[in-house]
PDB file of C-alpha atoms and ligand atoms in Angstrom:
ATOM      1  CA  UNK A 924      39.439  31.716  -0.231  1.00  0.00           C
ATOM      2  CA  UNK A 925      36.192  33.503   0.630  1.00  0.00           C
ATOM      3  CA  UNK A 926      32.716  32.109  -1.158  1.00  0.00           C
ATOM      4  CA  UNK A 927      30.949  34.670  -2.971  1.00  0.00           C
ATOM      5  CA  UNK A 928      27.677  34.240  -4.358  1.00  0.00           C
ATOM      6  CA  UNK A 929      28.105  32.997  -7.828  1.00  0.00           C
ATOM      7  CA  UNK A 930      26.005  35.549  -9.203  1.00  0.00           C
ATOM      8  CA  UNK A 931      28.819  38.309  -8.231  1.00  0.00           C
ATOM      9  CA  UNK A 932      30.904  36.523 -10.046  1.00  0.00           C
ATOM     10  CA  UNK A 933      29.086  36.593 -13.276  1.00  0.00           C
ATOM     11  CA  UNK A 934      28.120  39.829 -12.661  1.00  0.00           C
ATOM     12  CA  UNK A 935      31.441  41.281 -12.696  1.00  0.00           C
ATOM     13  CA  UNK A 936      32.567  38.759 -15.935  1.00  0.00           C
ATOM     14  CA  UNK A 937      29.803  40.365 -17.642  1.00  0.00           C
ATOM     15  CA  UNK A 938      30.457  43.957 -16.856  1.00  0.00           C
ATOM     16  CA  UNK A 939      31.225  46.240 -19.488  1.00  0.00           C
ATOM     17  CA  UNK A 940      31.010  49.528 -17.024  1.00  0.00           C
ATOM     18  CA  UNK A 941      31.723  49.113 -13.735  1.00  0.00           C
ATOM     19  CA  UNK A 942      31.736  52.450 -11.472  1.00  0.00           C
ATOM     20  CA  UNK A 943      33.156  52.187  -8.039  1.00  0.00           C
ATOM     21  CA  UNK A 944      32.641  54.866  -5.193  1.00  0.00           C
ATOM     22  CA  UNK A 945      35.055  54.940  -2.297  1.00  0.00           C
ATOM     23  CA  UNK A 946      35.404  56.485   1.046  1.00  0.00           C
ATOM     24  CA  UNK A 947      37.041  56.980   3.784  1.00  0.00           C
ATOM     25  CA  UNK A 948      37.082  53.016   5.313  1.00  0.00           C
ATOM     26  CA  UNK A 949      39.276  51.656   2.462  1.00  0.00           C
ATOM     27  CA  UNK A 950      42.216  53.765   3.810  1.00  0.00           C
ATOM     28  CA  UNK A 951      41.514  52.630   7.237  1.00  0.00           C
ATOM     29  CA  UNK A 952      43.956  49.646   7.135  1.00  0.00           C
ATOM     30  CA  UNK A 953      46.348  51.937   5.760  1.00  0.00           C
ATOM     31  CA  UNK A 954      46.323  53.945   9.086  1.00  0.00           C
ATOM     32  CA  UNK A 955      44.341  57.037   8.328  1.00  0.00           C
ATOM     33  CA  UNK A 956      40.973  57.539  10.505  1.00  0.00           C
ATOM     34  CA  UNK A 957      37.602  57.427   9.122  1.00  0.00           C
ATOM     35  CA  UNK A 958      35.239  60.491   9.802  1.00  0.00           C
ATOM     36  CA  UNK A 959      32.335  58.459  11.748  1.00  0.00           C
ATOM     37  CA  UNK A 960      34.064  55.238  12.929  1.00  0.00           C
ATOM     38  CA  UNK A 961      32.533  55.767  16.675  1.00  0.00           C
ATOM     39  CA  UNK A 962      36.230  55.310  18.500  1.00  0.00           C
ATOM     40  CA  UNK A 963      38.344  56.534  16.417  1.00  0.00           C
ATOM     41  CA  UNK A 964      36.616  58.820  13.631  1.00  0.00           C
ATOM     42  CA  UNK A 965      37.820  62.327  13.225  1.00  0.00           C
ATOM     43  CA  UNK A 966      34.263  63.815  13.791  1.00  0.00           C
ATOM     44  CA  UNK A 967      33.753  61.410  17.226  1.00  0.00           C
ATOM     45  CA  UNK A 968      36.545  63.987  18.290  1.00  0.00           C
ATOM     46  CA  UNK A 969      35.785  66.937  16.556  1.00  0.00           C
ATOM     47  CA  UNK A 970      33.200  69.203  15.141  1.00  0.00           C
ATOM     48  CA  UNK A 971      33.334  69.634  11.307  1.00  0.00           C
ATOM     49  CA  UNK A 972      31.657  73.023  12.079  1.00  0.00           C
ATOM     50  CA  UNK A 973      35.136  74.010  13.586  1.00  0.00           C
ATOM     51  CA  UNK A 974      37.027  72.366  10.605  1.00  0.00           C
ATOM     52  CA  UNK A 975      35.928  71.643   7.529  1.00  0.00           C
ATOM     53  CA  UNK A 976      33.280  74.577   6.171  1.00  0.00           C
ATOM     54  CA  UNK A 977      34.353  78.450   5.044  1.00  0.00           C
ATOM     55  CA  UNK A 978      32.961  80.074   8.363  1.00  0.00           C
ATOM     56  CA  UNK A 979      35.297  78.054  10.185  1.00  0.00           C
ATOM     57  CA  UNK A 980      38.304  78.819   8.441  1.00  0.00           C
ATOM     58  CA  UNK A 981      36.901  82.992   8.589  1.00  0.00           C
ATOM     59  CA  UNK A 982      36.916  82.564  12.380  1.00  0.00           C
ATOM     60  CA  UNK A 983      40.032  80.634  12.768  1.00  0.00           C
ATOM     61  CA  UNK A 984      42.267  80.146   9.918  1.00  0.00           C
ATOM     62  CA  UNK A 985      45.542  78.813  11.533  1.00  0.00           C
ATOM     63  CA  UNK A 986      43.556  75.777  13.227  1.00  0.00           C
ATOM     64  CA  UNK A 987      42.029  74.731  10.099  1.00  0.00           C
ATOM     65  CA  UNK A 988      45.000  74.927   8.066  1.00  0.00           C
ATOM     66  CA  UNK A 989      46.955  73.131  10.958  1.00  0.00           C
ATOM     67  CA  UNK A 990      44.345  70.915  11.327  1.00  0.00           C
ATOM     68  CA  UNK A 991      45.074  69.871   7.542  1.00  0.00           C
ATOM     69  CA  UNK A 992      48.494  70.225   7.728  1.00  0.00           C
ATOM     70  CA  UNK A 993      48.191  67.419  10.532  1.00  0.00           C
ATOM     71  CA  UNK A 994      45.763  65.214   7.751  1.00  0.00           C
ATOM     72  CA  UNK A 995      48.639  66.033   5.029  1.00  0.00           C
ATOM     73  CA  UNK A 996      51.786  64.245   7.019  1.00  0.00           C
ATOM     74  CA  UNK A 997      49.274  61.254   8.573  1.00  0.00           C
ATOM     75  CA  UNK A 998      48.473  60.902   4.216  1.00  0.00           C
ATOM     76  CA  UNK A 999      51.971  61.295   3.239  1.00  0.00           C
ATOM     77  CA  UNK A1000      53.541  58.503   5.985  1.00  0.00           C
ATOM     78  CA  UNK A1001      50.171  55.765   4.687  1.00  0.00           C
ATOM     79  CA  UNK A1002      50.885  53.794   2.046  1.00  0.00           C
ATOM     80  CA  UNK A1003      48.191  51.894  -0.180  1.00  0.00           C
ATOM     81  CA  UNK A1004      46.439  48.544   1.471  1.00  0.00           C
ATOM     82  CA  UNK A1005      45.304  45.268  -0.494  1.00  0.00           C
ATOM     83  CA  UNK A1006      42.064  47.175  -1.068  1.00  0.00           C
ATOM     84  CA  UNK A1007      43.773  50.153  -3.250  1.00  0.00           C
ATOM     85  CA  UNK A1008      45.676  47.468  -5.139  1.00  0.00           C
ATOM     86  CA  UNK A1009      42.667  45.316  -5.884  1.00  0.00           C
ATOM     87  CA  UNK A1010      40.818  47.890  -7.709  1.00  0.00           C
ATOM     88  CA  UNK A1011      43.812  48.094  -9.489  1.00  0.00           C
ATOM     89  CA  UNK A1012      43.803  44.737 -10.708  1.00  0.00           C
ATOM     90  CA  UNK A1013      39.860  44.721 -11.292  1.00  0.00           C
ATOM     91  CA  UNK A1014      40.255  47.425 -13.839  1.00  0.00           C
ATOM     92  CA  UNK A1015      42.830  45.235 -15.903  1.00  0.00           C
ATOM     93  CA  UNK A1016      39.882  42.957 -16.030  1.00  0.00           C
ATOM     94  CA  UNK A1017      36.991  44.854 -17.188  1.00  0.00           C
ATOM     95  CA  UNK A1018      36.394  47.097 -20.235  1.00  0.00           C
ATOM     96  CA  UNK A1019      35.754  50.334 -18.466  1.00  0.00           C
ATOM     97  CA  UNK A1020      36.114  50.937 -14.896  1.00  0.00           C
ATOM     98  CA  UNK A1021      35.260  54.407 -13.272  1.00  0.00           C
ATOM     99  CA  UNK A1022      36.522  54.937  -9.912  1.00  0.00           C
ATOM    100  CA  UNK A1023      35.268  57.589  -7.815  1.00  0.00           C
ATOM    101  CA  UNK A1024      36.397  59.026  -4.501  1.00  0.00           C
ATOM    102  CA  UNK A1025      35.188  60.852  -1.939  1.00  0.00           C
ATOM    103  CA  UNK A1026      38.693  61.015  -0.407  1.00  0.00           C
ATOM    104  CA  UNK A1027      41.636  63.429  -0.543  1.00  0.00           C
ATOM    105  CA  UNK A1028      44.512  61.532   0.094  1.00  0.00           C
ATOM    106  CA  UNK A1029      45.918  60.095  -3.350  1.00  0.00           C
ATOM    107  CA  UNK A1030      46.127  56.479  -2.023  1.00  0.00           C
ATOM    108  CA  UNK A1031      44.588  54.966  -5.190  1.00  0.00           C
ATOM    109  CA  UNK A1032      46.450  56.743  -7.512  1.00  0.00           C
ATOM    110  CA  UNK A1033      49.270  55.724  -5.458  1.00  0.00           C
ATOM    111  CA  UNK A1034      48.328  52.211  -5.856  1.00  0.00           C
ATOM    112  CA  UNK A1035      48.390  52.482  -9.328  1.00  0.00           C
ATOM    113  CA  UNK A1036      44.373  53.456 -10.396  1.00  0.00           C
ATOM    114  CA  UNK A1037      44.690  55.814 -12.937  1.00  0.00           C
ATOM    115  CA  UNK A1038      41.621  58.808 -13.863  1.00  0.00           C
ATOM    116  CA  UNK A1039      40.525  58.586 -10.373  1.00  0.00           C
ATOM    117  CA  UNK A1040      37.827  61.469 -10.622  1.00  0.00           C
ATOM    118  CA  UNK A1041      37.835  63.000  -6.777  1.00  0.00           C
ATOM    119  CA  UNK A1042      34.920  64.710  -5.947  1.00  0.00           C
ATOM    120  CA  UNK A1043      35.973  66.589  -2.316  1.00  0.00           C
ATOM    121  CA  UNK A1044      39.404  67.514  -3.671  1.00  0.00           C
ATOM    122  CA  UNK A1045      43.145  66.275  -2.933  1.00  0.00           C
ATOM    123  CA  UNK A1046      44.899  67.171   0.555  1.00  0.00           C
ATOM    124  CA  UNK A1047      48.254  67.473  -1.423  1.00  0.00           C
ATOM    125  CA  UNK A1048      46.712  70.397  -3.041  1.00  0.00           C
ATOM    126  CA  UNK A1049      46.636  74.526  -1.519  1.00  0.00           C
ATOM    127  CA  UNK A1050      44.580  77.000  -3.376  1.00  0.00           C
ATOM    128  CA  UNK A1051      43.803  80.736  -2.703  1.00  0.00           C
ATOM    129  CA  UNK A1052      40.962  81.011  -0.624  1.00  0.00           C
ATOM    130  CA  UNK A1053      40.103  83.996  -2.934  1.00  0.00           C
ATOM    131  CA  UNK A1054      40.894  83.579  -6.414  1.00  0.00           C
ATOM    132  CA  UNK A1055      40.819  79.471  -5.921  1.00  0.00           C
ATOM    133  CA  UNK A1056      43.958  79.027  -8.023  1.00  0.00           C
ATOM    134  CA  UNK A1057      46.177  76.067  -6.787  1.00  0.00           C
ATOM    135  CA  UNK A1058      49.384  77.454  -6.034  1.00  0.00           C
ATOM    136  CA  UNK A1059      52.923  75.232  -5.596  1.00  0.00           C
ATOM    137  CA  UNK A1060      54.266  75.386  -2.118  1.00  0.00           C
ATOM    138  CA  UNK A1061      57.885  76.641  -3.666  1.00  0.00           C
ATOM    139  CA  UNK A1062      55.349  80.169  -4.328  1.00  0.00           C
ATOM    140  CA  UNK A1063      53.253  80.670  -0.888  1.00  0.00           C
ATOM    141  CA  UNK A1064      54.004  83.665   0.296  1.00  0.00           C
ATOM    142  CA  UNK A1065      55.487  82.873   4.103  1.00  0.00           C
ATOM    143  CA  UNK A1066      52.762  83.191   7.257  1.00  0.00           C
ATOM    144  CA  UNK A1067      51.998  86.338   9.193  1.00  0.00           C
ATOM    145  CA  UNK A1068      50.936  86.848  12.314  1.00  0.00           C
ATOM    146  CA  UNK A1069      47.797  84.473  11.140  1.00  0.00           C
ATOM    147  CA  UNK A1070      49.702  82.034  10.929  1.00  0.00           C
ATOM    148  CA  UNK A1071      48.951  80.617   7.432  1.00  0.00           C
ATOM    149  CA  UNK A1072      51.209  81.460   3.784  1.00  0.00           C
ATOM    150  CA  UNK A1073      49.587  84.038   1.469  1.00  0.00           C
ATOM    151  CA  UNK A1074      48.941  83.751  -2.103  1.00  0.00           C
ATOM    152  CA  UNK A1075      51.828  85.673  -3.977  1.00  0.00           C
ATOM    153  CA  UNK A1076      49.052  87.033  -6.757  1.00  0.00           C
ATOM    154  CA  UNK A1077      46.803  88.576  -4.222  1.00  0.00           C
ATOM    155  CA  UNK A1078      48.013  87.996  -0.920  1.00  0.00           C
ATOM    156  CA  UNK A1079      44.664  86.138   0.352  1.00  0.00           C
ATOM    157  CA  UNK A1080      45.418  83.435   2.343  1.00  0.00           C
ATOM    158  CA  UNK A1081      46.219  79.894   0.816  1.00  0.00           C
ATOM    159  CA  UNK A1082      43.397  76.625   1.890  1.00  0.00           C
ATOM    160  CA  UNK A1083      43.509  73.376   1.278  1.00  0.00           C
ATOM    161  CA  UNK A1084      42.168  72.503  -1.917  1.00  0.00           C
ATOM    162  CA  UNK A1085      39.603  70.635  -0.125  1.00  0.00           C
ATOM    163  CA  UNK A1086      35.276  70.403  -0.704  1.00  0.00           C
ATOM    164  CA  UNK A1087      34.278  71.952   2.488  1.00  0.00           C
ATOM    165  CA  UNK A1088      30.837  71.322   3.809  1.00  0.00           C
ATOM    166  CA  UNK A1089      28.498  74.240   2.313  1.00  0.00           C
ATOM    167  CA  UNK A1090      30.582  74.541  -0.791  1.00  0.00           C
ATOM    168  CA  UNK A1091      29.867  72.930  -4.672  1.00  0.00           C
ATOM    169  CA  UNK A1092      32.021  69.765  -5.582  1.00  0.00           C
ATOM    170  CA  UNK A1093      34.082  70.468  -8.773  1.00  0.00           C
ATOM    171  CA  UNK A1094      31.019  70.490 -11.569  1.00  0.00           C
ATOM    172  CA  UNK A1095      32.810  68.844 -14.272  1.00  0.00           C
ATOM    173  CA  UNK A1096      34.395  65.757 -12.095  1.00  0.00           C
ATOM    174  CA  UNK A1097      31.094  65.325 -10.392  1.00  0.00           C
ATOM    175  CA  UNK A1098      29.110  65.213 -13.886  1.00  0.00           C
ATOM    176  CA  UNK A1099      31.349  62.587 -15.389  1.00  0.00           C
ATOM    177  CA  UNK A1100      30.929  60.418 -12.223  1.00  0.00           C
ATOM    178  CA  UNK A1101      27.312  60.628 -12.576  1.00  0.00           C
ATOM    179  CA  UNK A1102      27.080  59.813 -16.132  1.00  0.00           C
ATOM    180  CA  UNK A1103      29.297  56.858 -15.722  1.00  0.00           C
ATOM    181  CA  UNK A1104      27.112  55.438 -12.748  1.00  0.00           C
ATOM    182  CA  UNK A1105      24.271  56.113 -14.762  1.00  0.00           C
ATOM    183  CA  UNK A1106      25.651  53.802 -17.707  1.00  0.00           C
ATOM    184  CA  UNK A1107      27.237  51.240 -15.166  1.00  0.00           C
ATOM    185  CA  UNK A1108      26.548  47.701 -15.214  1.00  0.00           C
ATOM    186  CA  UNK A1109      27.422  47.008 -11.942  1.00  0.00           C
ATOM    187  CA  UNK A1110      27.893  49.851  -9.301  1.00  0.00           C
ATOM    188  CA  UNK A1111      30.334  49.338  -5.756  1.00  0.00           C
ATOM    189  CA  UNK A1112      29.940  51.613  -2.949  1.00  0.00           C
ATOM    190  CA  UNK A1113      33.063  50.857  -0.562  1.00  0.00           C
ATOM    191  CA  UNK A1114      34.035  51.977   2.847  1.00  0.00           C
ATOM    192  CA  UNK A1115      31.569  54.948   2.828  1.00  0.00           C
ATOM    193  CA  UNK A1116      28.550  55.904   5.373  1.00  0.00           C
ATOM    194  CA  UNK A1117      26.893  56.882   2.464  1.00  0.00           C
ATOM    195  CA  UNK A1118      25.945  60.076   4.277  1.00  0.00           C
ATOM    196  CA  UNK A1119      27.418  63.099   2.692  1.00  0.00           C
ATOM    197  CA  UNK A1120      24.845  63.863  -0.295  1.00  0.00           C
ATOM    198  CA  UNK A1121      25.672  64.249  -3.226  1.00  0.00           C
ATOM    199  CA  UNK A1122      28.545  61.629  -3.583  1.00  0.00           C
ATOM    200  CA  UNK A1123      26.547  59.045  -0.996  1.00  0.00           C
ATOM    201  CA  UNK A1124      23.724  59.443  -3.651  1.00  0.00           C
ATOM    202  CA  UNK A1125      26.021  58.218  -6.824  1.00  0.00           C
ATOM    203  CA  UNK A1126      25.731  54.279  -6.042  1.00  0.00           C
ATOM    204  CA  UNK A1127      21.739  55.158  -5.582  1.00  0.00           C
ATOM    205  CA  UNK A1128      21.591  56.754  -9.009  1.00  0.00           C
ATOM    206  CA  UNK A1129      23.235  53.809 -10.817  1.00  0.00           C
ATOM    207  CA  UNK A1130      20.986  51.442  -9.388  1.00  0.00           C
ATOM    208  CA  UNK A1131      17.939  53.408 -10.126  1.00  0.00           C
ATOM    209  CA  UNK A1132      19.336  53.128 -14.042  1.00  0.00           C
ATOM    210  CA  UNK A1133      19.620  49.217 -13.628  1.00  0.00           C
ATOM    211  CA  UNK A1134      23.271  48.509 -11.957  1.00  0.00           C
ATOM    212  CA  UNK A1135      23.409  45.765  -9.296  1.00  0.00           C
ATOM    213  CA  UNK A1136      24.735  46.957  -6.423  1.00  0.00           C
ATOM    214  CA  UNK A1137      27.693  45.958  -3.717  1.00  0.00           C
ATOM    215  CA  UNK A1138      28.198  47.575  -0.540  1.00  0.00           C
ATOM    216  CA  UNK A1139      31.687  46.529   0.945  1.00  0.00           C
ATOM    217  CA  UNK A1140      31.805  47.910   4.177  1.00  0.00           C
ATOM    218  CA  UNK A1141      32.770  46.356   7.847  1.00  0.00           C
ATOM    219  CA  UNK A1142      29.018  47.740   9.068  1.00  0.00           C
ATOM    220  CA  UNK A1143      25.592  48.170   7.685  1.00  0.00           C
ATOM    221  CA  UNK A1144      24.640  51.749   6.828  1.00  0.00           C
ATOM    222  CA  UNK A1145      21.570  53.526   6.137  1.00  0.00           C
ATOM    223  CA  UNK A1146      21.696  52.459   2.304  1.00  0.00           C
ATOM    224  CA  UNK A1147      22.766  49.037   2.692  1.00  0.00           C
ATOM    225  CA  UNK A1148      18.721  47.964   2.101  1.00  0.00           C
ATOM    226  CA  UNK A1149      19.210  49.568  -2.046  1.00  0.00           C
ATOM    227  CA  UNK A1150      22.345  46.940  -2.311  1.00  0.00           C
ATOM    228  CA  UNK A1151      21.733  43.543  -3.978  1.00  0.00           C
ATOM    229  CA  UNK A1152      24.629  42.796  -2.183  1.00  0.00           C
ATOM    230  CA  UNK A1153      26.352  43.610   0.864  1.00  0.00           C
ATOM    231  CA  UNK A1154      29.803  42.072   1.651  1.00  0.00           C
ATOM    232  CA  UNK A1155      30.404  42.736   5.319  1.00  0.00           C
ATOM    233  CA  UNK A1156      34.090  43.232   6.182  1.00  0.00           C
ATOM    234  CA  UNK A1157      37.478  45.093   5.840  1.00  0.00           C
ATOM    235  CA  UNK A1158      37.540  46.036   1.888  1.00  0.00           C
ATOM    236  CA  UNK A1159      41.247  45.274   2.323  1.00  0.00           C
ATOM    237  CA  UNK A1160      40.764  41.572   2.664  1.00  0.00           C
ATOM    238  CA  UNK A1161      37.038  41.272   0.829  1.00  0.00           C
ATOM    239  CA  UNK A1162      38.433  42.867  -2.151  1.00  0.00           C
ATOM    240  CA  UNK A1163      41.596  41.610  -2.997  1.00  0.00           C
ATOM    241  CA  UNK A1164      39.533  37.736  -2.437  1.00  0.00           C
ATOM    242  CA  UNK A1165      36.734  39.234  -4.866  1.00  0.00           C
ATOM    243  CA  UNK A1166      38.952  39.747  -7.543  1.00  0.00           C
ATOM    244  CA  UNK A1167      40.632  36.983  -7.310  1.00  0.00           C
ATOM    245  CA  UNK A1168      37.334  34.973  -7.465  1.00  0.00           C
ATOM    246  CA  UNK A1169      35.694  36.367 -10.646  1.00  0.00           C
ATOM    247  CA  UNK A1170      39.108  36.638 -12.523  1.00  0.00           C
ATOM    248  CA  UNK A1171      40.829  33.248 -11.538  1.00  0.00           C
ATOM    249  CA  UNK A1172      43.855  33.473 -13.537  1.00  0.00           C
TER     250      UNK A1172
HETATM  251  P1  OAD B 357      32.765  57.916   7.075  1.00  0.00           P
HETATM  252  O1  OAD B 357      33.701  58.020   8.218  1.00  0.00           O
HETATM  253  O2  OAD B 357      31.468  58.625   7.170  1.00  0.00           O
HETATM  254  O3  OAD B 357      32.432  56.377   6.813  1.00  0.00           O
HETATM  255  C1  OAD B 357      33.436  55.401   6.727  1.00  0.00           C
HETATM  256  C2  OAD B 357      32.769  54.066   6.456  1.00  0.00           C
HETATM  257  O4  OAD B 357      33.779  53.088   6.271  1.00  0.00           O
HETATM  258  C3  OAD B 357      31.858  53.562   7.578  1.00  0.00           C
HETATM  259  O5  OAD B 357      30.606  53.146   7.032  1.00  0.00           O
HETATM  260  C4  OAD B 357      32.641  52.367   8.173  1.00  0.00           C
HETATM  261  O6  OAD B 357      31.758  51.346   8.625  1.00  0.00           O
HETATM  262  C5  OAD B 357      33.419  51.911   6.956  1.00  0.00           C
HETATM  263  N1  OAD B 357      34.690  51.214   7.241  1.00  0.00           N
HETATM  264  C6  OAD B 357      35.605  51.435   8.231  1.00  0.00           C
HETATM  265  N2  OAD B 357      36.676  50.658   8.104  1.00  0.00           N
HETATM  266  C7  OAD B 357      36.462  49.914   6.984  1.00  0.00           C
HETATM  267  C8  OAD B 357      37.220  48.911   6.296  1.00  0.00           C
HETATM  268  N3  OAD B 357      38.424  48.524   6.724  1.00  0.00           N
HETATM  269  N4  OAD B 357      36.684  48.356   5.186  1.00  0.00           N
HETATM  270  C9  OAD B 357      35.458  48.726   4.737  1.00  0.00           C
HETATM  271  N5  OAD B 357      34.696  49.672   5.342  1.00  0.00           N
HETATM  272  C10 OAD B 357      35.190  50.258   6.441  1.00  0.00           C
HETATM  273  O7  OAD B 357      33.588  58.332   5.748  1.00  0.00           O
HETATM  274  P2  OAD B 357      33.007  58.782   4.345  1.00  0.00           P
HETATM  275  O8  OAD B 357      31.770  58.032   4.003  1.00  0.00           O
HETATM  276  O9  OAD B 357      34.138  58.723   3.382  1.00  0.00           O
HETATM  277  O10 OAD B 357      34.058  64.982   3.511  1.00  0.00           O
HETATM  278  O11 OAD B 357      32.649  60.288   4.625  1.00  0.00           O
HETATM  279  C11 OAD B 357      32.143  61.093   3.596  1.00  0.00           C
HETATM  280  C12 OAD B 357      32.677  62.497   3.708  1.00  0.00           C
HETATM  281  O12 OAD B 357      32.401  63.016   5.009  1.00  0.00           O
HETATM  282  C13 OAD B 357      34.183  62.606   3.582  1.00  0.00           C
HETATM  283  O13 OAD B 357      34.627  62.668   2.235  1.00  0.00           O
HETATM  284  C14 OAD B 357      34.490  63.868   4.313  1.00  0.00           C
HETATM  285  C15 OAD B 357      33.599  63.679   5.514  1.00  0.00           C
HETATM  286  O14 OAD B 357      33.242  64.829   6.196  1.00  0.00           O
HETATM  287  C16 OAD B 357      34.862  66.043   3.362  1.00  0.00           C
HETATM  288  O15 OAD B 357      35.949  66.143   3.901  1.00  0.00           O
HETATM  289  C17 OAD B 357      34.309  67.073   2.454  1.00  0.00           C
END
């Protein structure tokens, strides 16, 4: 099993609050790309200016929502990795555990997390680019000559229910992740670049209110210097040897 610095260890035994803020690297192993892995990220491919912000989807609607359409059946063929089920198993172990993603594609609550709060929306999800009510696939109104469904109340065309780049993460989810990295104990920032403010900025506020900080992530990134702690590697195999390592039994 892998060594980790006994003061992890007792850190986590401790914990009363533990907040946790994922992104896209723990679903690497489970097959779906990061954004900025160099090879193989979406955005070493393609511009999120084309993709992922309102203007884009003005200019071109039927390449963003095929574009996401793509993301949605890559998501729904992934299943969780060891990294989705660890978290599972930490919360078992500690008295309040607040996880926090910046990704869309339901693979912890797949796992089995529960109250995941999701602060750039849920791929599974299509809203009215108008009106921004989610509407159920059994109601879309079929695709024009554009290409993309309408929304049967005012015949706008349906989005992904995704935080695009320019636009406000949900107010309420993002408040409650704040306030529970503010009153953390110990604060985890996994798989992200840490470079998409405001989530990258969540593990930065608990520390600044007194959590000690790990960064699991395969690489360093530009806020690996605030960690106490950086575990270098794939969360899927750090993670599930963490666990078992403060919680023996
Ligand atoms: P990034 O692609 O920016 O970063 C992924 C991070 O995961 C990098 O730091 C990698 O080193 C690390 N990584 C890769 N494989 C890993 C593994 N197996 N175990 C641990 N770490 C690993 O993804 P995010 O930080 O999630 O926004 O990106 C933030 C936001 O930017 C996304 O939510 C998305 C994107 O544009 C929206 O879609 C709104």
């Amino acid at each position: 099993m892998a060594k980790f610095p006994e003061e992890i260890l007792q850190r986590l035994r401790q914990a009363e609050r533990i907040a946790i803020l994922t992104g896209a690297g723990i679903s690497a192993e489970s097959g779906i790309p990061t954004f900025r892995d160099a090879q193989t990220g979406f955005w070493s491919r393609m511009k999120p200016e084309d993709l992922a912000t309102p203007e884009a989807f003005e200019r071109n609607p039927k390449l963003v929502w095929d574009w996401y359409g793509y993301r949605r059946e890559l998501v729904a063929q992934a299943s969780p990795n060891a990294g989705h089920y660890a978290l599972v198993k930490m919360a078992e172990h500690v008295p309040q555990l607040t996880l926090i993603t910046q990704n869309v594609d339901s693979l912890h609550q797949r796992a089995g997390s529960t109250n995941v709060l999701e602060l750039h929306g849920n791929i599974g999800r299509v809203k009215c680019s108008k009106e921004h009510v989610v509407i159920e696939e059994s109601a879309w109104l079929p695709a024009d000559e554009i290409g993309v469904p309408r929304c049967p109340r005012c015949r706008a065309l349906l989005r992904p229910d995704i935080v695009w780049f320019g636009e406000v993460l949900p107010t309420k989810t993002f408040n409650h992740a704040k306030a529970a990295c503010i009153q953390a104990d110990v604060v985890f920032s996994i798989g992200t670049s840490g470079l998409v403010p405001p989530a990258a900025m969540l593990p930065v506020t608990a520390i600044e209110h007194g959590a000690y900080g790990i960064e699991v992530n395969t690489d360093q990134t530009y806020l690996s210097d605030t960690f106490e702690c950086c575990l270098r590697g794939a969360s899927g195999i750090i993670l599930p040897a963490l666990v078992k390592a403060a919680w023996p039994l």
